[in-house]
Amino acid sequence: IVMTQSPDSLAVSLGERATINCKSSQSVLYSSDNKNYLAWYQQKPGQPPKLLIYWASTRESGVPDRFSGSGSGTDFTLTISTLQAEDVAVYYCQQFYSTRTFGQGTKVEIK
Amino acid sequence: QVQLVESGGGLVKPGGSLRLSCAASGFTFSDHYMSWIRQAPGKGLEWVSYISDSGGSTYYADSVRGRFTISRDNAQNSLYLQMNSLRAEDTAVYYCAREKVTTDHWGQGILVTVSS
């Protein structure tokens, strides 16, 4: 399964909304449990990735509620509702429907 | 808390071998699948391999199948990656990671450089 993110980078003003898209080459919705096998990660420079969201929209414990995920099937979105300085990072989507595949990453910067 | 500490990285010549280790603590190791994921310098994330909780099932990316072998020792809370026939394109930071619903905890990573 190929994961494609857009855009590759974006610059957003502090307090504004950031939206990242992720498209899978085939559906990652598992019919038996009606769950989308899609996760989002945040990676800051020099650090390993951090899990933000799984099942497309379930926030990992401790993740601020300004991060939200949506979508189903093949099209997904990560939204940061009000961008904070500490949110500057590269964001990756990952499918876990069949082994694991990551998107190419989206770099989020401050405008 | 969950801790994953990789070791065994370094510089190796093309065609050479290296064995990575990962020491796990802070959770019941034998309850979890475990993964290796890599990141080439300045590039994105690439899943390499994972292994079932018992060690009985293993899965590999096409790019490493036949060259890399994942294994684990549940008595020692350790994960391994034997890398043979290394190529320049295998140069990357290699992360050990725990699997729950999906990849939920990562080590700090270890650099493997393949160069003559």
XYZ file of N, CA, C and O in Angstrom, chain B residues 1-6 19-36 50-57 70-81 95-100 104-107:
216
model
N 8.462 3.312 32.737
C 8.046 3.743 31.420
C 8.759 2.894 30.368
O 9.804 2.312 30.627
N 8.174 2.881 29.179
C 8.734 2.096 28.085
C 10.092 2.658 27.687
O 10.255 3.862 27.480
N 11.084 1.769 27.645
C 12.411 2.158 27.170
C 12.895 1.149 26.148
O 12.795 -0.062 26.367
N 13.420 1.667 25.050
C 13.986 0.848 23.983
C 15.341 1.446 23.634
O 15.424 2.621 23.265
N 16.394 0.643 23.784
C 17.747 1.149 23.576
C 18.462 0.282 22.544
O 18.728 -0.902 22.787
N 18.772 0.905 21.408
C 19.449 0.205 20.318
C 20.962 0.255 20.505
O 21.509 1.202 21.076
N 25.006 -6.648 13.191
C 23.869 -7.113 13.980
C 23.469 -6.030 14.958
O 24.272 -5.613 15.806
N 22.243 -5.580 14.830
C 21.696 -4.603 15.758
C 20.974 -5.309 16.893
O 20.366 -6.367 16.691
N 21.038 -4.706 18.075
C 20.306 -5.202 19.231
C 19.445 -4.090 19.802
O 19.736 -2.902 19.622
N 18.396 -4.485 20.480
C 17.508 -3.535 21.149
C 17.135 -4.119 22.500
O 16.571 -5.215 22.575
N 17.470 -3.388 23.560
C 17.118 -3.798 24.917
C 15.835 -3.091 25.332
O 15.766 -1.861 25.295
N 14.842 -3.882 25.706
C 13.530 -3.339 26.063
C 13.305 -3.425 27.569
O 13.726 -4.385 28.224
N 12.617 -2.421 28.110
C 12.254 -2.429 29.520
C 11.018 -1.574 29.727
O 10.630 -0.791 28.860
N 10.387 -1.743 30.880
C 9.226 -0.930 31.230
C 7.901 -1.474 30.752
O 6.866 -0.832 30.940
N 7.915 -2.649 30.131
C 6.672 -3.281 29.683
C 6.929 -4.781 29.541
O 8.076 -5.234 29.586
N 5.863 -5.533 29.361
C 5.978 -6.977 29.209
C 6.337 -7.270 27.761
O 5.473 -7.302 26.875
N 7.618 -7.474 27.515
C 8.161 -7.598 26.155
C 7.467 -8.718 25.386
O 7.120 -8.542 24.207
N 7.248 -9.829 26.029
C 6.709 -11.004 25.336
C 5.251 -10.848 24.923
O 4.706 -11.715 24.238
N 4.604 -9.750 25.307
C 3.210 -9.501 24.929
C 3.079 -8.729 23.621
O 1.969 -8.542 23.125
N 4.209 -8.264 23.073
C 4.140 -7.332 21.957
C 4.911 -7.783 20.725
O 6.021 -8.308 20.823
N 4.301 -7.559 19.530
C 5.088 -7.560 18.324
C 6.121 -6.439 18.457
O 5.904 -5.451 19.168
N 7.235 -6.593 17.716
C 8.280 -5.580 17.697
C 8.731 -5.330 16.266
O 8.726 -6.242 15.434
N 9.144 -4.093 16.005
C 9.529 -3.688 14.656
C 10.915 -3.068 14.604
O 11.412 -2.554 15.618
N 11.486 -3.094 13.415
C 12.616 -2.239 13.053
C 12.129 -1.319 11.938
O 11.518 -1.775 10.965
N 8.955 -6.714 11.052
C 8.474 -6.944 12.397
C 8.344 -8.438 12.691
O 8.381 -9.277 11.784
N 8.224 -8.696 13.988
C 8.220 -10.067 14.481
C 7.086 -10.208 15.484
O 6.805 -9.295 16.259
N 6.428 -11.354 15.459
C 5.309 -11.595 16.363
C 5.794 -11.706 17.808
O 6.996 -11.842 18.075
N 4.852 -11.684 18.724
C 5.197 -11.700 20.146
C 5.963 -12.963 20.540
O 6.891 -12.900 21.352
N 5.620 -14.090 19.953
C 6.309 -15.344 20.267
C 7.591 -15.529 19.471
O 8.421 -16.383 19.798
N 7.735 -14.747 18.409
C 8.868 -14.919 17.498
C 8.590 -15.893 16.374
O 9.447 -16.092 15.515
N 7.406 -16.457 16.366
C 7.099 -17.479 15.386
C 6.795 -16.961 13.990
O 6.834 -17.731 13.022
N 6.487 -15.679 13.878
C 6.173 -15.096 12.565
C 7.012 -13.851 12.347
O 7.154 -13.037 13.258
N 15.188 -10.745 11.356
C 14.756 -10.250 12.653
C 14.581 -11.438 13.598
O 14.155 -12.525 13.177
N 14.934 -11.217 14.869
C 14.741 -12.265 15.867
C 14.565 -11.613 17.231
O 14.776 -10.411 17.381
N 14.190 -12.414 18.207
C 13.995 -11.889 19.557
C 14.315 -12.957 20.580
O 14.264 -14.156 20.289
N 14.630 -12.491 21.789
C 14.852 -13.378 22.931
C 13.965 -12.836 24.053
O 14.316 -11.838 24.705
N 12.827 -13.457 24.252
C 11.887 -12.954 25.258
C 12.425 -13.105 26.675
O 12.060 -12.328 27.565
N 13.288 -14.063 26.910
C 13.875 -14.231 28.246
C 14.819 -13.082 28.581
O 14.991 -12.722 29.747
N 15.423 -12.491 27.527
C 16.367 -11.392 27.710
C 15.767 -10.034 27.368
O 16.479 -9.027 27.410
N 14.474 -10.023 27.031
C 13.805 -8.772 26.630
C 14.585 -8.047 25.535
O 14.802 -6.822 25.601
N 14.986 -8.804 24.532
C 15.848 -8.241 23.490
C 15.338 -8.555 22.090
O 14.811 -9.642 21.827
N 15.558 -7.591 21.216
C 15.200 -7.696 19.793
C 16.485 -7.542 18.989
O 17.378 -6.784 19.389
N 16.541 -8.250 17.861
C 17.754 -8.221 17.054
C 17.419 -8.013 15.580
O 16.317 -8.334 15.124
N 18.413 -7.485 14.852
C 18.316 -7.413 13.401
C 19.679 -7.769 12.824
O 20.637 -7.009 12.992
N 15.580 2.360 13.965
C 14.795 2.449 15.189
C 14.206 1.088 15.548
O 13.627 0.407 14.686
N 14.315 0.762 16.808
C 13.577 -0.353 17.396
C 12.248 0.218 17.883
O 12.214 1.326 18.450
N 11.156 -0.494 17.674
C 9.855 0.060 18.046
C 8.921 -1.020 18.554
O 8.974 -2.174 18.106
N 8.061 -0.635 19.484
C 7.059 -1.544 20.018
C 5.773 -1.422 19.209
O 5.395 -0.323 18.778
N 5.117 -2.535 19.017
C 3.824 -2.560 18.345
C 2.727 -2.859 19.359
O 2.839 -3.788 20.162
N 1.690 -2.024 19.306
C 0.495 -2.314 20.104
C -0.657 -2.321 19.103
O -0.747 -3.241 18.292
N 3.855 2.205 18.642
C 3.500 3.232 19.628
C 4.669 3.774 20.437
O 4.533 4.828 21.054
N 5.779 3.076 20.505
C 6.965 3.583 21.186
C 8.195 3.256 20.356
O 8.297 2.160 19.800
N 9.112 4.205 20.298
C 10.307 4.099 19.485
C 11.546 4.318 20.361
O 11.511 5.122 21.293
N 12.645 3.641 20.023
C 13.916 3.962 20.640
C 14.476 5.254 20.044
O 13.867 5.851 19.152
